[in-house]
Amino acid sequence: MKKLTSRRKRWLSKRQRAMARHHFRRKPISASRKWHGAQWKPVSIHRPSQKARIGLGVAIPMPAVMCFDKNPEATLESLDRIRSILHQETMQHRKAGARQKNTSKVNYSAFENIRQISPSAALVMAAEYERTYYLNKSEATIINLDKWDPAVRGTLGALGFFEKFGFPGTFEQPFATDRFRILPMRSGSSADPLEIKALIRDLKDLYPLQDEDRTAGLVHLFGAMVEAMVNVVRHAYPADGKFPYEPINRWWMTGAVDQDARWTTAMVFDQGVTIPVSLPNWQHYAGVLRRIASWTGLAPAAGDPRSDGLAISAAVEESVTSTGESHRGRGLAQMRDFVDQCRGGYLRIMSRFGEVKLRPGQKPDVRSYETSAGGTLIEWNVVL
Amino acid sequence: MERGALMTEQGEETIRVAVYAPAPGGRFASDGPFSGEWFRETVLRPALSRAISHGTKVRVELDGTAGYGSSFLEEAFGGLIRTKEFLPRDVEQHLLVIAKTGIFRPYQGLVERYLREASRTLSAA
């Protein structure tokens, strides 16, 4: 081998130092770091088949309160960020395929920031995780679980979040209070009324004492939930539908009971095309447009997200008042009628950018948000 | 006579929906199990045909199920007339839909409304 000259040695050493500097500079400046302006920090990474290990992570901030009533816009935004991160994960998983690296650097949603999560926000979030789990057929990754608030762990644990994604038992926590109980979420792709019947039975069992009024209320809740589930199966995932994120054509539902306040909550969520998008195909759409025009003095452009709340509200009204000329389209009416029969409470319909809250004997509370709900959430929160 | 149907001395056949569909589902069979279309085609239509040919009645009891979606009821009962399988007059004479308990009485009212609406739609067509 040819002996290196001292000049050549100096050049090689200089080049090595320069390359090292270049490498050092470039490596941490990833797109995600630039995007969030955040720093890599040590995190504990939990995967079902492995012991927790330390890695580096960039935290995507999450709000302290994730609740559609108390903090709707921030809750929708954070759910959208989770959706986006999980979508990126799916894309990376597809690119890497079998070569997928067991990375110790992650972008993650900072669940440790959350102090309170409502059952409906938890259901929407769990549905997003299930989509990724279903599409990737891979293990879920959970970050900094040891730092999560016990109330958040409790809510997600009761929902079956940890069990569903490969963490059975280990992180299951009894829920914080005995008087407020959440049922494990159920999901499916066909309108199976037996699933609803089972959920209603479980809700009934959460009350220590039974009474006739509550039994009647739960019978009527069953009918309203069947209509919501049938709507998902028939309209949420059309073959020619355009979806911002790949759908898995499922519904999710759960329920909760506050024994002290006698509140019963039940909800159905889907990641479909949403009510405002599917309305133009509805036979009562002309009536919906007429109603919006009479309320606002303007005919809304089809698909204008700013009028999503109004569109949902008009669809409910149209469903309630439609008469014998057409036998279909009464599902929304039954969902609302159930609330009208209750002693108190509301029906929330949140779809794409719009939300309508319907309370017995009151004008609908109509809103539109900056961020999409990523599907349709139907939630009954009633006193039985 | 179908499973779960009872026959009285007067030849009146009683169908308890809960026996066939403990958890009534959506409108069409393609929606999932226990749909209104399925119930109409497999239970109601044969029973009503028998009742018409024998000059008797079919009595349908709504009680005891988990509840009802309006789609199920409209398709199962309104569909008898809307699909032109039966004349409104025959349905009126040979079909009796009842709810024994207060919880299910609103559904009896809904069935009566759907039958009226289907008759009206048919006569208007």
Coordinates of N, CA and C in Angstrom, one line a residue, chain B:
Chain B
M1 N -97.6 -21.9 9.8 CA -97.4 -20.9 10.9 C -95.9 -20.9 11.2
E2 N -95.4 -19.7 11.4 CA -94.0 -19.5 11.7 C -93.6 -19.8 13.2
R3 N -92.3 -19.9 13.4 CA -91.8 -20.1 14.8 C -92.2 -18.8 15.6
G4 N -92.7 -19.1 16.8 CA -92.9 -17.9 17.7 C -94.3 -17.3 17.5
A5 N -95.0 -17.8 16.5 CA -96.4 -17.3 16.3 C -97.4 -18.1 17.1
L6 N -98.4 -17.5 17.6 CA -99.4 -18.1 18.4 C -100.8 -18.1 17.6
M7 N -101.6 -19.1 17.7 CA -102.9 -19.1 17.1 C -104.0 -19.2 18.1
T8 N -105.0 -18.3 18.0 CA -106.1 -18.4 19.0 C -107.2 -19.3 18.4
E9 N -108.2 -19.5 19.2 CA -109.3 -20.4 18.8 C -110.1 -19.7 17.6
Q10 N -110.1 -18.4 17.5 CA -110.8 -17.7 16.4 C -109.9 -17.7 15.2
G11 N -108.8 -18.4 15.2 CA -107.9 -18.4 14.0 C -107.0 -17.2 13.9
E12 N -107.0 -16.4 15.0 CA -106.2 -15.2 14.9 C -104.7 -15.5 15.3
E13 N -103.8 -15.1 14.4 CA -102.4 -15.5 14.6 C -101.7 -14.3 15.3
T14 N -101.0 -14.6 16.4 CA -100.3 -13.5 17.1 C -98.8 -13.6 16.8
I15 N -98.2 -12.5 16.4 CA -96.8 -12.5 16.1 C -96.1 -11.6 17.1
R16 N -95.2 -12.1 17.9 CA -94.5 -11.2 18.9 C -93.1 -10.9 18.2
V17 N -93.0 -9.6 17.9 CA -91.8 -9.1 17.1 C -90.5 -9.6 17.9
A18 N -90.6 -9.5 19.2 CA -89.4 -9.8 20.0 C -88.9 -11.2 19.8
V19 N -89.7 -12.1 19.4 CA -89.3 -13.5 19.2 C -88.4 -13.6 17.9
Y20 N -88.8 -12.8 16.9 CA -88.1 -12.8 15.7 C -86.9 -11.8 15.6
A21 N -87.2 -10.7 16.2 CA -86.2 -9.6 16.1 C -86.0 -9.0 17.5
P22 N -85.3 -9.6 18.4 CA -85.1 -9.0 19.7 C -84.5 -7.6 19.7
A23 N -83.7 -7.3 18.6 CA -83.1 -6.0 18.5 C -83.4 -5.6 17.0
P24 N -84.6 -5.0 16.8 CA -84.9 -4.6 15.4 C -83.9 -3.6 14.8
G25 N -83.5 -3.8 13.6 CA -82.4 -3.0 13.0 C -82.9 -1.9 12.1
G26 N -82.2 -1.8 10.9 CA -82.5 -0.8 10.0 C -83.6 -1.1 9.0
R27 N -83.5 -0.4 7.9 CA -84.6 -0.5 6.9 C -84.4 -1.7 6.0
F28 N -83.3 -1.8 5.4 CA -83.1 -2.9 4.4 C -82.2 -4.0 4.9
A29 N -82.4 -5.2 4.3 CA -81.6 -6.3 4.7 C -80.1 -6.1 4.5
S30 N -79.8 -5.2 3.5 CA -78.4 -4.9 3.2 C -77.8 -4.0 4.4
D31 N -78.7 -3.4 5.2 CA -78.2 -2.6 6.3 C -77.5 -3.5 7.4
G32 N -78.1 -4.7 7.6 CA -77.6 -5.5 8.7 C -78.7 -6.5 9.1
P33 N -78.5 -7.2 10.2 CA -79.5 -8.2 10.7 C -80.8 -7.5 11.2
F34 N -81.9 -8.3 11.2 CA -83.2 -7.9 11.8 C -83.7 -6.6 11.2
S35 N -83.6 -6.5 9.9 CA -84.1 -5.2 9.2 C -85.6 -5.3 9.0
G36 N -86.2 -4.1 8.8 CA -87.6 -4.1 8.5 C -88.0 -4.9 7.3
E37 N -87.1 -4.8 6.2 CA -87.4 -5.5 5.0 C -87.4 -7.0 5.3
W38 N -86.4 -7.5 6.0 CA -86.3 -8.9 6.3 C -87.6 -9.3 7.1
F39 N -88.0 -8.5 8.1 CA -89.1 -8.9 9.0 C -90.4 -8.9 8.1
R40 N -90.5 -8.0 7.2 CA -91.8 -7.9 6.4 C -91.8 -9.2 5.5
E41 N -90.7 -9.4 4.8 CA -90.7 -10.5 3.8 C -90.8 -11.9 4.5
T42 N -90.1 -12.1 5.6 CA -90.0 -13.5 6.1 C -91.1 -13.7 7.2
V43 N -91.6 -12.7 7.8 CA -92.6 -13.0 8.9 C -94.0 -12.4 8.5
L44 N -94.0 -11.1 8.3 CA -95.3 -10.4 8.1 C -96.1 -10.8 6.9
R45 N -95.4 -10.8 5.7 CA -96.1 -11.0 4.5 C -96.7 -12.4 4.4
P46 N -96.0 -13.5 4.8 CA -96.6 -14.8 4.8 C -97.8 -14.9 5.8
A47 N -97.6 -14.3 6.9 CA -98.7 -14.3 7.9 C -100.0 -13.6 7.5
L48 N -99.7 -12.4 6.9 CA -100.9 -11.6 6.4 C -101.5 -12.3 5.2
S49 N -100.8 -12.9 4.3 CA -101.3 -13.6 3.2 C -102.3 -14.8 3.7
R50 N -101.8 -15.5 4.7 CA -102.6 -16.6 5.3 C -103.9 -16.0 5.9
A51 N -103.7 -14.9 6.6 CA -104.9 -14.3 7.3 C -105.9 -13.9 6.2
I52 N -105.5 -13.3 5.2 CA -106.4 -12.8 4.1 C -107.1 -14.0 3.5
S53 N -106.3 -15.1 3.2 CA -106.9 -16.2 2.5 C -107.9 -17.0 3.4
H54 N -107.6 -16.9 4.7 CA -108.5 -17.7 5.7 C -109.6 -16.7 6.3
G55 N -109.5 -15.5 5.9 CA -110.5 -14.5 6.5 C -110.3 -14.3 8.0
T56 N -109.1 -14.4 8.4 CA -108.8 -14.2 9.9 C -107.9 -12.9 10.0
K57 N -107.3 -12.8 11.2 CA -106.5 -11.6 11.5 C -105.1 -12.0 12.0
V58 N -104.1 -11.1 11.7 CA -102.8 -11.2 12.3 C -102.7 -10.1 13.3
R59 N -102.2 -10.5 14.5 CA -102.1 -9.6 15.6 C -100.6 -9.5 15.9
V60 N -100.0 -8.3 15.7 CA -98.6 -8.1 15.9 C -98.3 -7.4 17.2
E61 N -97.6 -8.0 18.1 CA -97.3 -7.3 19.4 C -95.9 -6.7 19.4
L62 N -95.8 -5.5 19.6 CA -94.5 -4.7 19.5 C -93.7 -4.8 20.8
D63 N -94.3 -5.2 21.9 CA -93.6 -5.2 23.2 C -92.4 -6.2 23.2
G64 N -91.5 -5.8 24.1 CA -90.4 -6.8 24.5 C -89.1 -6.7 23.7
T65 N -89.1 -5.9 22.7 CA -87.8 -5.7 21.9 C -86.9 -4.7 22.6
A66 N -85.7 -4.5 22.1 CA -84.8 -3.5 22.6 C -85.3 -2.1 22.3
G67 N -86.2 -2.0 21.4 CA -86.7 -0.7 20.9 C -86.9 -0.7 19.4
Y68 N -87.2 0.4 18.8 CA -87.4 0.4 17.3 C -86.8 1.7 16.7
G69 N -86.2 1.5 15.6 CA -85.8 2.7 14.8 C -87.0 2.9 13.8
S70 N -87.3 4.1 13.5 CA -88.4 4.4 12.6 C -88.3 3.8 11.2
S71 N -87.0 3.6 10.8 CA -86.8 2.9 9.5 C -87.4 1.5 9.5
F72 N -87.1 0.8 10.6 CA -87.6 -0.6 10.7 C -89.1 -0.6 10.5
L73 N -89.8 0.2 11.3 CA -91.2 0.2 11.4 C -91.9 0.6 10.1
E74 N -91.3 1.7 9.4 CA -91.9 2.1 8.2 C -91.7 1.0 7.1
E75 N -90.5 0.4 7.1 CA -90.3 -0.5 6.0 C -91.1 -1.8 6.2
A76 N -91.2 -2.2 7.5 CA -91.9 -3.5 7.8 C -93.4 -3.3 7.6
F77 N -94.0 -2.2 8.0 CA -95.4 -2.1 8.0 C -95.9 -1.2 6.8
G78 N -95.3 0.0 6.7 CA -95.7 0.8 5.6 C -95.3 0.2 4.3
G79 N -94.3 -0.6 4.3 CA -93.8 -1.3 3.1 C -94.8 -2.3 2.6
L80 N -95.7 -2.8 3.4 CA -96.7 -3.8 3.0 C -97.6 -3.2 1.9
I81 N -97.9 -1.9 2.1 CA -98.8 -1.2 1.2 C -97.9 -0.5 0.1
R82 N -96.8 0.1 0.5 CA -96.0 0.8 -0.5 C -95.5 0.0 -1.6
T83 N -95.1 -1.3 -1.3 CA -94.6 -2.2 -2.3 C -95.7 -2.8 -3.1
K84 N -97.0 -2.4 -2.8 CA -98.2 -2.9 -3.5 C -98.4 -4.4 -3.3
E85 N -97.8 -5.0 -2.3 CA -98.0 -6.4 -2.0 C -99.4 -6.6 -1.5
F86 N -100.0 -5.6 -0.8 CA -101.3 -5.8 -0.2 C -102.1 -4.5 -0.4
L87 N -103.4 -4.6 -0.5 CA -104.2 -3.4 -0.7 C -104.4 -2.8 0.7
P88 N -104.5 -1.5 0.8 CA -104.7 -0.8 2.1 C -105.9 -1.4 2.8
R89 N -107.0 -1.7 2.1 CA -108.2 -2.3 2.7 C -107.9 -3.6 3.4
D90 N -107.1 -4.5 2.7 CA -106.8 -5.8 3.3 C -105.9 -5.7 4.5
V91 N -105.0 -4.7 4.5 CA -104.1 -4.5 5.7 C -105.0 -4.0 6.8
E92 N -105.9 -3.1 6.5 CA -106.7 -2.5 7.6 C -107.6 -3.6 8.2
Q93 N -108.1 -4.5 7.4 CA -109.0 -5.5 7.9 C -108.3 -6.7 8.6
H94 N -107.1 -7.0 8.1 CA -106.5 -8.3 8.6 C -105.3 -8.1 9.5
L95 N -104.8 -6.9 9.7 CA -103.6 -6.7 10.5 C -104.0 -5.8 11.7
L96 N -103.6 -6.3 12.8 CA -103.8 -5.5 14.1 C -102.4 -5.4 14.7
V97 N -102.0 -4.2 14.9 CA -100.7 -3.9 15.6 C -100.9 -3.3 16.9
I98 N -100.4 -4.0 18.0 CA -100.7 -3.4 19.3 C -99.4 -3.4 20.2
A99 N -99.5 -2.5 21.2 CA -98.5 -2.5 22.2 C -99.2 -2.5 23.5
K100 N -98.8 -3.5 24.3 CA -99.5 -3.7 25.6 C -99.0 -2.8 26.7
T101 N -97.7 -2.4 26.6 CA -97.1 -1.6 27.6 C -96.9 -0.1 27.1
G102 N -96.9 0.8 28.1 CA -96.8 2.2 27.8 C -95.5 2.5 27.0
I103 N -94.5 1.8 27.4 CA -93.2 2.1 26.7 C -93.3 2.0 25.2
F104 N -94.0 0.9 24.8 CA -94.0 0.6 23.3 C -95.2 1.3 22.6
R105 N -96.1 2.0 23.4 CA -97.3 2.6 22.7 C -96.9 3.6 21.7
P106 N -95.9 4.4 21.9 CA -95.5 5.4 20.8 C -95.2 4.7 19.5
Y107 N -94.7 3.5 19.6 CA -94.4 2.8 18.3 C -95.6 2.3 17.6
Q108 N -96.6 1.9 18.4 CA -97.9 1.6 17.8 C -98.5 2.8 17.0
G109 N -98.4 3.9 17.6 CA -98.8 5.1 16.9 C -98.0 5.4 15.7
L110 N -96.7 5.1 15.7 CA -95.9 5.3 14.5 C -96.3 4.4 13.4
V111 N -96.6 3.1 13.8 CA -97.0 2.1 12.7 C -98.3 2.6 12.1
E112 N -99.2 3.0 12.9 CA -100.5 3.5 12.4 C -100.3 4.6 11.4
R113 N -99.4 5.5 11.8 CA -99.1 6.7 10.9 C -98.4 6.2 9.6
Y114 N -97.5 5.3 9.7 CA -96.8 4.8 8.5 C -97.8 4.1 7.5
L115 N -98.8 3.4 8.1 CA -99.8 2.7 7.3 C -100.7 3.7 6.6
R116 N -101.1 4.8 7.3 CA -101.9 5.8 6.8 C -101.2 6.5 5.6
E117 N -99.9 6.9 5.9 CA -99.1 7.6 4.9 C -98.9 6.8 3.6
A118 N -98.7 5.5 3.8 CA -98.4 4.6 2.7 C -99.7 4.5 1.8
S119 N -100.9 4.4 2.5 CA -102.2 4.4 1.8 C -102.4 5.6 1.0
R120 N -102.1 6.8 1.7 CA -102.3 8.1 1.0 C -101.4 8.2 -0.2
T121 N -100.2 7.8 0.0 CA -99.2 7.9 -1.1 C -99.7 7.1 -2.3
L122 N -100.2 5.9 -2.0 CA -100.6 4.9 -3.0 C -101.8 5.5 -3.8
S123 N -102.7 6.0 -3.0 CA -103.9 6.6 -3.7 C -103.6 7.8 -4.5
A124 N -102.6 8.6 -4.0 CA -102.3 9.8 -4.8 C -101.5 9.5 -6.1
A125 N -100.9 8.3 -6.1 CA -100.0 8.0 -7.3 C -100.9 7.6 -8.5

